[in-house]
Amino acid sequence: MESNGKAGKHGLEGDVDLQFLLVGGKLMKVKSSSWKKERMYKLHDDNVTIWHESHRIFKRKQTFSIDDVDSVRKGRQSEGLQKHTEAHVENRCFSIFFKGRRRNLDLVATSAEEARQWVNGLEKIISNMKKLNRQQTSEHWIFNCMRKADKNKDNMMTLKELKHFLRQINIEVDETYAKLLFTKCDTSNSGTLEGSEIKHFYDLLTHREEIDVIYEKHAATGGQMSAQDLLNFLLNEQREVATLEDALRLIEKYELDDSAKHMNHMTKDGFLMYLQQEEGSIFNPAHKKVFQDMSQPINHYFISSSHNTYLMEDQLKGPSSTEAYIKALMKSCRCVELDCWDGAHGEPVIYHGHTLTSKVLFKDVIKAIKEYAFKTSEYPVILSLENHCTLEQQKLMAKHMISILGSALLTSPLEDQMPTAFPSPQELKGRFIIKGKRLNKLDAVFSNTSPGVEEDCVSEEDEAAETNNSKTDTNGQKAKAKKSKIKLAKQLSDLVIYCKSVHFSGFEHAKDNQAFYEMSSFKESKAVNLAETAGKSNQNQIKCIYIALLALNFQTPSKEMDLNQGRFRSNGLSGYILKPEFQRYAGSEFNPMTLTKGPWIKHKAFHIMVISAQQLPKLNKDKPKSIVDPLVKVEIDGVPADTCSKETRSIENNGFNPMWNETFQFDIQVPELAMLRFLVEDYDATSQNDLIGHYCLPLTSLQNGYRHVPLLTKRGDVIPSAGLFVHLMLLDAK
């Protein structure tokens, strides 16, 4: 099926690198030191599918879609290429990393120039696909499904192929309706749809009835929206602060009809285009950039943090990998954990101690962190050390960090005298901060006396041990943690400046004895218990208790990870979110468990109508006739008084354009801490519903009015063509 060049070409016609990919060439695929085989690779003429030959008996031809590619990296940047190739082929190597859990593809080109062309060409296609607007993405997806349904590749569609196509796009239609649709479009009575008939079929299929209703209500100027009509819509429905100039700008930007644009009018197509862009998204575009004050002390922020960062999968026997660090950092994680143990040949390693997880060299992790730390966010990265190494390997850890991280590593306070508070994220841009044990107080840095002991014993327990205070061994048995002591090398100790790990002995002890830079962490159940029992007193100690870190397994999909990613989606993906004022000032009486009156109470009424969904993916691709029965759950997560969940009815056999038009209301007390989460599920009467897609954002980052909601896979990747359409109204409660 032809896509009329709308989605396939991406505006890259004539591009030299693209032409190179279309011709293709031989690449050496690397799986191990003994498995290196030459294979033909080329870009399919749809410009979104890579074909490669396979010598497997049952898989002679294999393909993958550019949609499934997360990134392309030039050089020996994967663990496989570093391990299985020689340094002299560096400029001929590149790796393709996929979304989800698919193994990356390690390749070696015949020349450095060909490697460059492959990487450049693939990156151009990926970049351009990301720039596609929602309508173009939708067209790309639909035409791709049409192409798959066209079994004999004659660019025509029979009734049988049409029915196959409808199942491809997740919509079940009965025989009568399919024939009716087919006959309506087959104006030539040829028994097949082709050319303009397929276009007519596409238009019928993608017609948005709910958009018609909204448009007709507001198009008060000869059946079209004038600039004034559009302004009225922005002010009254979208609740935006807008002017006539804003309306004219939207018409200029999104109206496709030149005659309408000349009259400063917006047609229905232009209106739909606007609603499908970021101006019509649920997420406030202003929050895609850093918009918060970044000059406050670093403990005034929630910090996106990862627990057991090194693990790709299973906590007991999965692989440890530098790739896990790269993925976490690229998702704007700003605190990563390094579980350090003595390794062979004198080199320290990172792995989940006392388990069967594989090991990765400490120095390789530090190199990966150095390379990827500031690609998504320029704000500081905290390296949280869980140190179990002997003195000699500790010294090597310090040496590696100093030599690899260079001047970016913070080795002394920013001030010329003993600080009394943390510096800000703004002041620490591009810097690495070490979190771990320290032999002495920080003021020793400014002391003129002797340098002190070269080594001493410290408690081996730290925040990570507190978090895992009962480890699980390889047999799945819980083992009580021993409060052992280890010797700490001065070289490593001296790198700990603003984040000294100490044991938590209670809020009163912390208040009387701990310096601002001394901090503790503990598992969630302990934190909840402290919040319930300590009441008001814990607010005074937020500055020295490390609960600002929301430490999670970035590699493990979960509701907690959804909420974490949603929370840090705001403020330009910086990994730092300024806490509400009532969580920053000393003496605050805020207690999430018992909501007394205070500045945190900003009572809101939240109204939401779940209108429709578009192009939900099939879950069981192995069963062509399997169609989803979608329902939508809407959740508020925040203080206990605000936490609530509601759901729509399920709609049978329609994942393409289901419509609910169901309204819910939520009562919100503390909106600054509330998260809005959408879950789209496939209803199953006999077992647990399957997740189709989800999306989460801070309640304070949403836009009112008619909005489209993107959907993500369980691993957090955008589902290109899918989405929800909702109407939202967050109002002051009466």
mmCIF file of C-alpha atoms in Angstrom, residues 429-557:
data_model
loop_
_atom_site.group_PDB
_atom_site.id
_atom_site.type_symbol
_atom_site.label_atom_id
_atom_site.label_comp_id
_atom_site.label_asym_id
_atom_site.label_seq_id
_atom_site.Cartn_x
_atom_site.Cartn_y
_atom_site.Cartn_z
ATOM 1 C CA LYS A 429 25.626 21.947 37.087
ATOM 2 C CA GLY A 430 27.754 19.332 35.346
ATOM 3 C CA ARG A 431 29.291 18.051 38.597
ATOM 4 C CA PHE A 432 29.496 14.596 40.191
ATOM 5 C CA ILE A 433 28.893 14.300 43.948
ATOM 6 C CA ILE A 434 30.041 11.199 45.865
ATOM 7 C CA LYS A 435 27.732 9.861 48.560
ATOM 8 C CA GLY A 436 29.275 7.447 51.066
ATOM 9 C CA LYS A 437 31.128 7.039 54.341
ATOM 10 C CA ARG A 438 33.642 9.647 55.536
ATOM 11 C CA LEU A 439 36.340 9.243 58.200
ATOM 12 C CA ASN A 440 35.981 12.714 59.664
ATOM 13 C CA LYS A 441 33.875 15.847 59.668
ATOM 14 C CA LEU A 442 33.810 18.059 56.589
ATOM 15 C CA ASP A 443 35.451 20.957 58.402
ATOM 16 C CA ALA A 444 38.682 18.902 58.339
ATOM 17 C CA VAL A 445 39.007 20.084 54.716
ATOM 18 C CA PHE A 446 39.667 23.600 56.036
ATOM 19 C CA SER A 447 41.887 22.541 58.933
ATOM 20 C CA ASN A 448 45.599 23.427 58.851
ATOM 21 C CA THR A 449 46.483 20.535 61.131
ATOM 22 C CA SER A 450 47.910 17.176 60.017
ATOM 23 C CA PRO A 451 45.952 15.264 57.403
ATOM 24 C CA GLY A 452 44.799 12.689 59.952
ATOM 25 C CA VAL A 453 44.528 8.927 59.704
ATOM 26 C CA GLU A 454 45.101 7.203 56.384
ATOM 27 C CA GLU A 455 42.447 4.599 57.183
ATOM 28 C CA ASP A 456 40.031 3.630 59.927
ATOM 29 C CA CYS A 457 37.095 1.370 60.618
ATOM 30 C CA VAL A 458 33.579 2.524 59.809
ATOM 31 C CA SER A 459 30.257 0.737 59.888
ATOM 32 C CA GLU A 460 29.695 -1.160 56.646
ATOM 33 C CA GLU A 461 25.975 -0.454 56.854
ATOM 34 C CA ASP A 462 24.758 2.543 54.913
ATOM 35 C CA GLU A 463 21.604 3.746 53.284
ATOM 36 C CA ALA A 464 21.506 0.823 50.852
ATOM 37 C CA ALA A 465 21.954 -1.673 53.659
ATOM 38 C CA GLU A 466 19.153 0.086 55.523
ATOM 39 C CA THR A 467 16.994 -0.224 52.455
ATOM 40 C CA ASN A 468 17.787 -3.931 52.152
ATOM 41 C CA ASN A 469 18.102 -4.614 55.855
ATOM 42 C CA SER A 470 17.253 -8.225 55.168
ATOM 43 C CA LYS A 471 19.089 -9.451 52.076
ATOM 44 C CA THR A 472 17.757 -12.365 50.034
ATOM 45 C CA ASP A 473 20.277 -15.083 49.236
ATOM 46 C CA THR A 474 20.405 -17.245 46.108
ATOM 47 C CA ASN A 475 17.935 -19.691 47.685
ATOM 48 C CA GLY A 476 15.405 -16.929 48.192
ATOM 49 C CA GLN A 477 15.872 -17.043 51.986
ATOM 50 C CA LYS A 478 15.913 -13.874 54.049
ATOM 51 C CA ALA A 479 19.167 -13.326 55.904
ATOM 52 C CA LYS A 480 19.547 -10.821 58.702
ATOM 53 C CA ALA A 481 22.076 -8.107 57.885
ATOM 54 C CA LYS A 482 25.153 -8.122 60.081
ATOM 55 C CA LYS A 483 26.292 -4.782 61.425
ATOM 56 C CA SER A 484 29.889 -5.359 60.379
ATOM 57 C CA LYS A 485 32.715 -2.872 60.141
ATOM 58 C CA ILE A 486 35.164 -2.322 57.302
ATOM 59 C CA LYS A 487 38.317 -0.262 56.941
ATOM 60 C CA LEU A 488 37.809 2.896 54.898
ATOM 61 C CA ALA A 489 40.667 4.341 52.830
ATOM 62 C CA LYS A 490 41.347 8.067 53.220
ATOM 63 C CA GLN A 491 41.574 8.487 49.425
ATOM 64 C CA LEU A 492 37.947 7.357 49.077
ATOM 65 C CA SER A 493 36.767 9.107 52.230
ATOM 66 C CA ASP A 494 38.114 12.473 51.022
ATOM 67 C CA LEU A 495 35.865 12.371 47.938
ATOM 68 C CA VAL A 496 32.733 12.489 50.129
ATOM 69 C CA ILE A 497 31.863 16.173 50.487
ATOM 70 C CA TYR A 498 28.168 17.036 50.707
ATOM 71 C CA CYS A 499 26.663 13.557 51.130
ATOM 72 C CA LYS A 500 28.120 11.708 54.120
ATOM 73 C CA SER A 501 26.175 8.518 54.906
ATOM 74 C CA VAL A 502 25.360 8.022 58.579
ATOM 75 C CA HIS A 503 23.119 5.660 60.526
ATOM 76 C CA PHE A 504 19.682 7.052 61.410
ATOM 77 C CA SER A 505 19.154 7.078 65.185
ATOM 78 C CA GLY A 506 15.974 9.116 65.367
ATOM 79 C CA PHE A 507 14.902 12.678 64.596
ATOM 80 C CA GLU A 508 15.933 14.117 67.966
ATOM 81 C CA HIS A 509 19.426 12.621 67.652
ATOM 82 C CA ALA A 510 19.715 13.948 64.100
ATOM 83 C CA LYS A 511 18.553 17.388 65.181
ATOM 84 C CA ASP A 512 21.101 17.601 67.997
ATOM 85 C CA ASN A 513 24.094 15.797 66.470
ATOM 86 C CA GLN A 514 24.060 15.663 62.690
ATOM 87 C CA ALA A 515 25.597 18.246 60.388
ATOM 88 C CA PHE A 516 23.610 19.367 57.336
ATOM 89 C CA TYR A 517 25.702 17.178 54.995
ATOM 90 C CA GLU A 518 25.195 13.991 57.054
ATOM 91 C CA MET A 519 22.258 11.981 55.769
ATOM 92 C CA SER A 520 20.434 8.714 56.139
ATOM 93 C CA SER A 521 18.043 6.717 54.011
ATOM 94 C CA PHE A 522 15.648 3.944 54.873
ATOM 95 C CA LYS A 523 13.147 1.659 53.250
ATOM 96 C CA GLU A 524 9.672 2.967 52.455
ATOM 97 C CA SER A 525 7.868 1.111 55.262
ATOM 98 C CA LYS A 526 10.210 2.672 57.823
ATOM 99 C CA ALA A 527 9.705 6.119 56.287
ATOM 100 C CA VAL A 528 5.909 5.703 56.458
ATOM 101 C CA ASN A 529 6.157 4.538 60.080
ATOM 102 C CA LEU A 530 8.320 7.553 60.957
ATOM 103 C CA ALA A 531 5.851 9.893 59.266
ATOM 104 C CA GLU A 532 3.008 8.380 61.292
ATOM 105 C CA THR A 533 4.791 8.313 64.647
ATOM 106 C CA ALA A 534 7.113 11.320 64.495
ATOM 107 C CA GLY A 535 4.378 13.661 63.367
ATOM 108 C CA LYS A 536 5.407 17.294 63.134
ATOM 109 C CA SER A 537 9.028 16.903 64.272
ATOM 110 C CA ASN A 538 10.217 15.247 61.072
ATOM 111 C CA GLN A 539 9.700 18.437 59.083
ATOM 112 C CA ASN A 540 12.614 20.122 60.820
ATOM 113 C CA GLN A 541 14.938 17.363 59.650
ATOM 114 C CA ILE A 542 14.130 17.087 55.973
ATOM 115 C CA LYS A 543 17.311 18.987 55.253
ATOM 116 C CA CYS A 544 19.464 16.213 56.760
ATOM 117 C CA ILE A 545 17.440 13.076 56.064
ATOM 118 C CA TYR A 546 17.864 11.713 52.591
ATOM 119 C CA ILE A 547 14.169 11.154 51.917
ATOM 120 C CA ALA A 548 14.417 13.664 49.078
ATOM 121 C CA LEU A 549 15.680 10.704 47.035
ATOM 122 C CA LEU A 550 12.931 8.602 45.547
ATOM 123 C CA ALA A 551 15.113 5.519 44.980
ATOM 124 C CA LEU A 552 13.551 3.050 42.541
ATOM 125 C CA ASN A 553 14.473 0.209 40.249
ATOM 126 C CA PHE A 554 14.469 2.070 36.910
ATOM 127 C CA GLN A 555 14.783 -1.279 35.125
ATOM 128 C CA THR A 556 11.601 -2.756 36.663
ATOM 129 C CA PRO A 557 8.152 -1.642 35.416
#
